[in-house]
mmCIF file of C-alpha atoms in Angstrom:
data_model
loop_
_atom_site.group_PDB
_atom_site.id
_atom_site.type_symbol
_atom_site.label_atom_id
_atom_site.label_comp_id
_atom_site.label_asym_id
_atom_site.label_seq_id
_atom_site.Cartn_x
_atom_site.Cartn_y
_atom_site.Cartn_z
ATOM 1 C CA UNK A 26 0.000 0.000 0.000
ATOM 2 C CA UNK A 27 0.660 3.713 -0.468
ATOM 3 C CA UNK A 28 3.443 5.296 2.149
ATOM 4 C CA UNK A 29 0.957 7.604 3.283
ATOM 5 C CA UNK A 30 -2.868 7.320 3.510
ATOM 6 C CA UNK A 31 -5.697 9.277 5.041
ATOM 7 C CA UNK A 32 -8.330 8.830 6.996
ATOM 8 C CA UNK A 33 -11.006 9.200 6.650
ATOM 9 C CA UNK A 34 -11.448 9.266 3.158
ATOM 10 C CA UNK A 35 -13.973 11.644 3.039
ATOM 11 C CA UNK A 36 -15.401 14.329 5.744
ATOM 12 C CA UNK A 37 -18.238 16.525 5.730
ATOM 13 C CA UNK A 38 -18.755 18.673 8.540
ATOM 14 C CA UNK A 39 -20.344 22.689 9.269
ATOM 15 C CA UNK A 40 -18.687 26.073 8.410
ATOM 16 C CA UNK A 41 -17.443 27.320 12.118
ATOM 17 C CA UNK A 42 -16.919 23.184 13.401
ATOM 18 C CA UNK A 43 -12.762 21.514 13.329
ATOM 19 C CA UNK A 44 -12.092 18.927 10.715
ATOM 20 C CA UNK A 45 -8.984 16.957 11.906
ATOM 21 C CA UNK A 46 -7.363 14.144 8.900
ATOM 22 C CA UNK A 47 -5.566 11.400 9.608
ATOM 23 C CA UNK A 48 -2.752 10.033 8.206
ATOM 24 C CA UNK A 49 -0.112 7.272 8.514
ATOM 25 C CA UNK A 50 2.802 6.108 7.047
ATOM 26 C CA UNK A 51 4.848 3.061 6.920
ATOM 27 C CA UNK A 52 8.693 3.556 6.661
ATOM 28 C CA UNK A 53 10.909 6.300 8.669
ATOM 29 C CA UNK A 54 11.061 9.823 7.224
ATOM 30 C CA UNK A 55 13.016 13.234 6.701
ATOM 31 C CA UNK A 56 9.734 15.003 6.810
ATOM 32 C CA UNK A 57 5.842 15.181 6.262
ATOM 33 C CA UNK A 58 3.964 17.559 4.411
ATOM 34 C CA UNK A 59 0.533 18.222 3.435
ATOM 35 C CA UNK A 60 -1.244 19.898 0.793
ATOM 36 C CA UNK A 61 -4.563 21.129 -0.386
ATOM 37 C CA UNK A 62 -6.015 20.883 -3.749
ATOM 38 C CA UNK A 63 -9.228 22.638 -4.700
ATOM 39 C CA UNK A 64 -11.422 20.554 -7.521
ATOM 40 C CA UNK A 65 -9.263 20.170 -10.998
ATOM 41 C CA UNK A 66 -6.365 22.463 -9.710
ATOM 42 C CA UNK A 67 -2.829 22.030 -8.698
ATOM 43 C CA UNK A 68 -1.859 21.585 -5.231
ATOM 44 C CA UNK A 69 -0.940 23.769 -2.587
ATOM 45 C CA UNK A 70 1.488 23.324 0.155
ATOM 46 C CA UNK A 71 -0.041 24.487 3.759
ATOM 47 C CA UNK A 72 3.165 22.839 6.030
ATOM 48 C CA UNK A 73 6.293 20.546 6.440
ATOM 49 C CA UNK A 74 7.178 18.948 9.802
ATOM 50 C CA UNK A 75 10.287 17.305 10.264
ATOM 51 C CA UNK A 76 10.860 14.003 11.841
ATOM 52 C CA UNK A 77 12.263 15.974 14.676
ATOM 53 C CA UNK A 78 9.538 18.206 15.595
ATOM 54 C CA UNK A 79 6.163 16.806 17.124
ATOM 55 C CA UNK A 80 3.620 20.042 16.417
ATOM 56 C CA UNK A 81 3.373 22.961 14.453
ATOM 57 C CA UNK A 82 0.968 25.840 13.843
ATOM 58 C CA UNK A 83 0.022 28.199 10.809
ATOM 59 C CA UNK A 84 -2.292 30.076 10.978
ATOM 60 C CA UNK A 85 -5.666 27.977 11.535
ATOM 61 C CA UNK A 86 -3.888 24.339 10.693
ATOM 62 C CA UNK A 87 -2.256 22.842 13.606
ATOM 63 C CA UNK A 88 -0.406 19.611 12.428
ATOM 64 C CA UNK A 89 1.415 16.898 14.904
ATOM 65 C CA UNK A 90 3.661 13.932 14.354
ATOM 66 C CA UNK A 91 4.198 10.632 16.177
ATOM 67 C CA UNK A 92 6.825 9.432 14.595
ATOM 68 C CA UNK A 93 6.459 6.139 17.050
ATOM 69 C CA UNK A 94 3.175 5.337 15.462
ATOM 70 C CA UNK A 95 4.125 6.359 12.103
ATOM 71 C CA UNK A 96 1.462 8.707 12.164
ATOM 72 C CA UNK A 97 0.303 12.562 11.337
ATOM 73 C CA UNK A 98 -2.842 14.986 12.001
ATOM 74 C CA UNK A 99 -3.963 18.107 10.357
ATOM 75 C CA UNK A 100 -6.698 19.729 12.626
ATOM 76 C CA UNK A 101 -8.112 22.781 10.696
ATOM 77 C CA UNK A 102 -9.878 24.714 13.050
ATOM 78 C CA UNK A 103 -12.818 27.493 12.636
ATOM 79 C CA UNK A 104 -13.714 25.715 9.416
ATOM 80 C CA UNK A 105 -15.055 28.054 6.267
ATOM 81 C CA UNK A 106 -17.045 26.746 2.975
ATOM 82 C CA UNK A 107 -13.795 28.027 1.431
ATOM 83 C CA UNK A 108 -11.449 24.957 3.045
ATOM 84 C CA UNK A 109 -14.018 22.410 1.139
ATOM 85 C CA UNK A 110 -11.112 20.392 -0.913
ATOM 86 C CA UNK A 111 -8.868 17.687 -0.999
ATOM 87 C CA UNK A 112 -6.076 17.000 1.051
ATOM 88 C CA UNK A 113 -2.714 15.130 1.111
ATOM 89 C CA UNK A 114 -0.389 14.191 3.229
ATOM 90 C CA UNK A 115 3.158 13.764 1.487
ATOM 91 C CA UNK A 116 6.199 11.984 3.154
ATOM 92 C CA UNK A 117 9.924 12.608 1.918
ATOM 93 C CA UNK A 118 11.333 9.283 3.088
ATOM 94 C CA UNK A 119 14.726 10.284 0.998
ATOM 95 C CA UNK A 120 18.654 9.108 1.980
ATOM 96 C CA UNK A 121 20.436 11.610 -0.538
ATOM 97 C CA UNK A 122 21.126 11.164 -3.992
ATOM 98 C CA UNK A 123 19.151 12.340 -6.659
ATOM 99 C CA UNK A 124 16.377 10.246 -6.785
ATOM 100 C CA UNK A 125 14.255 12.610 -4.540
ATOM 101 C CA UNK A 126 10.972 12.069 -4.516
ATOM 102 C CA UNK A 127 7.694 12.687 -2.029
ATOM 103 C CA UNK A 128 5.380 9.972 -1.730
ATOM 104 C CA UNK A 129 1.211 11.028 -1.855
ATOM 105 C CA UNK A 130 -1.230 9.471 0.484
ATOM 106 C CA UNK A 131 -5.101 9.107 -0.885
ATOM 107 C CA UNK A 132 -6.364 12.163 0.476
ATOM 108 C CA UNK A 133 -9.577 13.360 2.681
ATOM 109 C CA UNK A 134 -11.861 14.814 0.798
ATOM 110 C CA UNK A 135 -13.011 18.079 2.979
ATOM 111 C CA UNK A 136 -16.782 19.702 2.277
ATOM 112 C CA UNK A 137 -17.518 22.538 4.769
ATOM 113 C CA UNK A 138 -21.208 23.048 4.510
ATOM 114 C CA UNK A 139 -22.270 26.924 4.629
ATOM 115 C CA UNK B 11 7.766 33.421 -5.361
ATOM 116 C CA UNK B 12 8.066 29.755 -5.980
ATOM 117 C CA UNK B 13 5.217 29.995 -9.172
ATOM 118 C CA UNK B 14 5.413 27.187 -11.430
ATOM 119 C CA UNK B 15 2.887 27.392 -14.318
ATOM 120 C CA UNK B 16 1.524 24.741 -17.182
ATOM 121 C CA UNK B 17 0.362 24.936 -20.349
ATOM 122 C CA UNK B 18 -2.211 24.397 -22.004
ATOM 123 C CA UNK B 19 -4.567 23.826 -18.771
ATOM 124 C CA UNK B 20 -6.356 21.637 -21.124
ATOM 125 C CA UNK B 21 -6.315 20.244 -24.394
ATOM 126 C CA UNK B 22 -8.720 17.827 -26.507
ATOM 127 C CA UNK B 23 -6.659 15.908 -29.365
ATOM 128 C CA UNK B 24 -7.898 13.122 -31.145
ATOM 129 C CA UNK B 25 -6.424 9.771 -30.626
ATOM 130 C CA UNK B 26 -3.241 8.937 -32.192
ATOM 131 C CA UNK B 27 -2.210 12.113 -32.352
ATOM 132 C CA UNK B 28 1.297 13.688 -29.443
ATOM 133 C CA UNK B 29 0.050 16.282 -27.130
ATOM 134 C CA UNK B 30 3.183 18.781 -25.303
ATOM 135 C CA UNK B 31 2.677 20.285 -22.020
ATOM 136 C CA UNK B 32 4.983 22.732 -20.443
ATOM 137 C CA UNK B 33 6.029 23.242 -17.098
ATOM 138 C CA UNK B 34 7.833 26.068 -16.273
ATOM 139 C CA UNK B 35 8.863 27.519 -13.148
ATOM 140 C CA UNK B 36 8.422 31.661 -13.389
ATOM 141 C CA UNK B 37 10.464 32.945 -10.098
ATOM 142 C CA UNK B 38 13.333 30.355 -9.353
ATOM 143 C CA UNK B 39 15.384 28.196 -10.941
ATOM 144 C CA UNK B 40 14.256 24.223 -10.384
ATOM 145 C CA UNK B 41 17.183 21.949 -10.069
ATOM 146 C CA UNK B 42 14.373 18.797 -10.334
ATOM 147 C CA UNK B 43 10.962 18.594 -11.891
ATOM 148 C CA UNK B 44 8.574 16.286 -11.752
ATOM 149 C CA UNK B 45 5.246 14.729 -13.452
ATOM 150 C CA UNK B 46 2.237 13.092 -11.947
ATOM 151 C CA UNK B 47 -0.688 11.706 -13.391
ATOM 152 C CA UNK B 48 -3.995 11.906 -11.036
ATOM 153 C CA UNK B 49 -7.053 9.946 -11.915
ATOM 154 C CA UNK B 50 -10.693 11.337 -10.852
ATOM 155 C CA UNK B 51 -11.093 11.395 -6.982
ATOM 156 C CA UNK B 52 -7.524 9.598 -6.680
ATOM 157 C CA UNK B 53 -4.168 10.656 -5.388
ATOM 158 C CA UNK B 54 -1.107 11.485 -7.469
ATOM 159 C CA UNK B 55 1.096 8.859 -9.241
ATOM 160 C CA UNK B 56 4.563 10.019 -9.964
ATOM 161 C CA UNK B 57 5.193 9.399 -13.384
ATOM 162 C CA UNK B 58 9.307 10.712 -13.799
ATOM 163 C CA UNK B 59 11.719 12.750 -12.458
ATOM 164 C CA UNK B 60 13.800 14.815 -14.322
ATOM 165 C CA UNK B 61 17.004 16.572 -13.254
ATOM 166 C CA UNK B 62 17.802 19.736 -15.790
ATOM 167 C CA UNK B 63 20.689 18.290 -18.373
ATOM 168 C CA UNK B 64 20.000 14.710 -17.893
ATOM 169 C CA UNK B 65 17.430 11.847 -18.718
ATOM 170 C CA UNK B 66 14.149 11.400 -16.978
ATOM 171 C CA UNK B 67 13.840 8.589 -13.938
ATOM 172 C CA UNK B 68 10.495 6.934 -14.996
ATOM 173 C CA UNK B 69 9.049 5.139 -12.230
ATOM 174 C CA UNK B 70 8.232 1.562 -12.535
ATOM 175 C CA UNK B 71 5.349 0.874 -15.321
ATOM 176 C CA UNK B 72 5.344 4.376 -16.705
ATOM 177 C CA UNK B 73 6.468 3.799 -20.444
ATOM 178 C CA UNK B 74 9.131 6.311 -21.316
ATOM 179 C CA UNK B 75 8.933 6.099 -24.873
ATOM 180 C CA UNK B 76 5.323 7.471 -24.215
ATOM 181 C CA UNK B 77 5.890 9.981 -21.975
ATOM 182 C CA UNK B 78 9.228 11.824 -23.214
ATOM 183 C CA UNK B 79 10.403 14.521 -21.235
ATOM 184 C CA UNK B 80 12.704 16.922 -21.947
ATOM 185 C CA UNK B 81 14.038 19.174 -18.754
ATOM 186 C CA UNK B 82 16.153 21.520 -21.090
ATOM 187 C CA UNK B 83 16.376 24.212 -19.092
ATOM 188 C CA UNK B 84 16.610 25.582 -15.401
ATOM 189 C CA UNK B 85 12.987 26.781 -15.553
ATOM 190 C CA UNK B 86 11.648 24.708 -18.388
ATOM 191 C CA UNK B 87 10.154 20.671 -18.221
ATOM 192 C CA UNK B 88 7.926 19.356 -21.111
ATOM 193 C CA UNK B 89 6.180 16.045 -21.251
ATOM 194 C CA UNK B 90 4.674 14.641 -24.364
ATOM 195 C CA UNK B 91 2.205 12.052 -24.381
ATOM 196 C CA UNK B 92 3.324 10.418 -27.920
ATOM 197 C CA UNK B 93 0.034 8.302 -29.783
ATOM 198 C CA UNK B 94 -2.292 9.451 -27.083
ATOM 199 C CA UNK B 95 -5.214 7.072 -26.673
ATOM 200 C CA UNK B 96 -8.468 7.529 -24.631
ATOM 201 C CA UNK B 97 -6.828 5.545 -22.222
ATOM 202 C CA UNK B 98 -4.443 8.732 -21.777
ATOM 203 C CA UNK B 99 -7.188 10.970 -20.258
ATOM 204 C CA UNK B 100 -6.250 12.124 -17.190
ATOM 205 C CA UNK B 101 -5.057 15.262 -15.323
ATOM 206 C CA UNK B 102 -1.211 15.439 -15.886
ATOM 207 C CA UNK B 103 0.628 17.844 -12.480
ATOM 208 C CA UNK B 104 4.202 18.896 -12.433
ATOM 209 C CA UNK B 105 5.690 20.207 -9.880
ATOM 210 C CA UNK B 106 9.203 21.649 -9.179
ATOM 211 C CA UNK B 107 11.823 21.776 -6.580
ATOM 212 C CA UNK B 108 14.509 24.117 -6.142
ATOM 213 C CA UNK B 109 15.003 28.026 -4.952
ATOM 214 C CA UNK B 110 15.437 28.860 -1.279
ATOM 215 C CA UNK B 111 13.445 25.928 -0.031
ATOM 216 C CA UNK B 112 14.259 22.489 -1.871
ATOM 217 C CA UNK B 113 12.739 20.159 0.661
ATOM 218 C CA UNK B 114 9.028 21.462 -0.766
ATOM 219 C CA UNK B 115 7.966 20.740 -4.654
ATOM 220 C CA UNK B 116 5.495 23.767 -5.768
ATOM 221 C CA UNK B 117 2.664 22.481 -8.114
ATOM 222 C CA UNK B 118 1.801 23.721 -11.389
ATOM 223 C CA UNK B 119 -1.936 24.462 -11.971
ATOM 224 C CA UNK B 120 -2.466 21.248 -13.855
ATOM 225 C CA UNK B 121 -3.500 19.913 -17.568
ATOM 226 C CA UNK B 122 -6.535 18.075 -18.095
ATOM 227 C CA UNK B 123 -5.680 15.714 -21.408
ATOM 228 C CA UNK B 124 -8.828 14.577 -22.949
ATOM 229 C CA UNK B 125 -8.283 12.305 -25.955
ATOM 230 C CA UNK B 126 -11.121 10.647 -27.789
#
């Protein structure tokens, strides 16, 4: 299976509530990332953690990493219509070299209802 | 900063006939670049990685005399999708690495390919 996948798969929740997405991963990394993609556009990076570092903040995101449990969150909090899209986790499981490469979970579908 | 664009953002062409998109990155200079192919309501599939100057990595089961890419430049990747059959729909992504941050790729906008 994929390095990283999400849970749940979809969520559908009201403008104003938290969504939090799951994911998990199976080898050890260098980092984590996830992104956002609206419908039929490109992705967007929101934040990196590093295999060091157990929680970080921007703005209304607050990810952690368990790095024991292979594992990730992405709570976004104060939810607006305008977060309804898809997101991925990414993990950059690289040793050097230049075969770099970040590895794409499934993704949760987000829908914020108005 | 750290824009990378694509062209066309779509294209129709019929089948049997090679379809180009460009990737370039418009603010930095990307020392990798690299091409996915997402399916409806799927995640990405890394198709290649190319390195500016030197051949593409295809990953396993992506057929590189299919999808050729050419990373000629600094700022500039290009895939072509050679004999493009319906089975070639999809929506292509590139994405680029490189300028002040290189442990983040930025994503171009996307291409859907529609061949029938």
């Amino acid at each position: 299976s994929q390095q990283g996948e999400e849970d749940p798969q979809a969520l559908s929740i009201q403008e104003g509530e938290n969504a939090t997405m799951n994911c998990s991963y199976k080898t050890s990394i260098n980092n984590l990332q996830w992104y956002r993609q609206n419908s039929g556009r490109g992705l967007v990076h929101l934040i990196l953690i590093r295999s060091n570092e157990r929680e970080k903040h921007s703005g209304r995101l607050r990810v952690t990493l368990d790095t024991s449990k292979k594992s990730s969150s992405l709570l976004i909090t104060a939810s607006r219509a305008a977060d309804t899209a898809s997101y991925f986790c990414a993990t950059d499981a690289n040793r050097g070299g230049s075969n770099y490469k970040l590895t794409f979970g499934k993704g949760t579908l987000l829908t914020v209802n108005p | 900063g750290a824009v990378v664009s694509q062209h066309p953002s779509w294209v129709i062409c019929k089948s049997g006939t090679s379809v180009k998109i460009e990737c370039r990155s418009l603010d930095f200079q990307a020392t990798t670049m690299f091409w996915y192919r997402q399916f409806p309501k799927q995640s990405l599939m890394l198709m290649a990685t190319s390195n500016e100057g030197s051949k593409a990595t295809y990953e396993q089961g992506v057929e590189k005399d299919k999808f050729l890419i050419n990373h000629a430049s600094l700022t500039l990747s290009t895939l072509t999708v050679t004999s493009a059959h319906p089975e070639d729909s999809s929506f292509y992504i590139c994405s680029a690495r490189g300028g002040r941050r290189t442990d983040t790729q930025y994503f171009g906008p996307g291409t859907r390919l529609t061949v029938l």
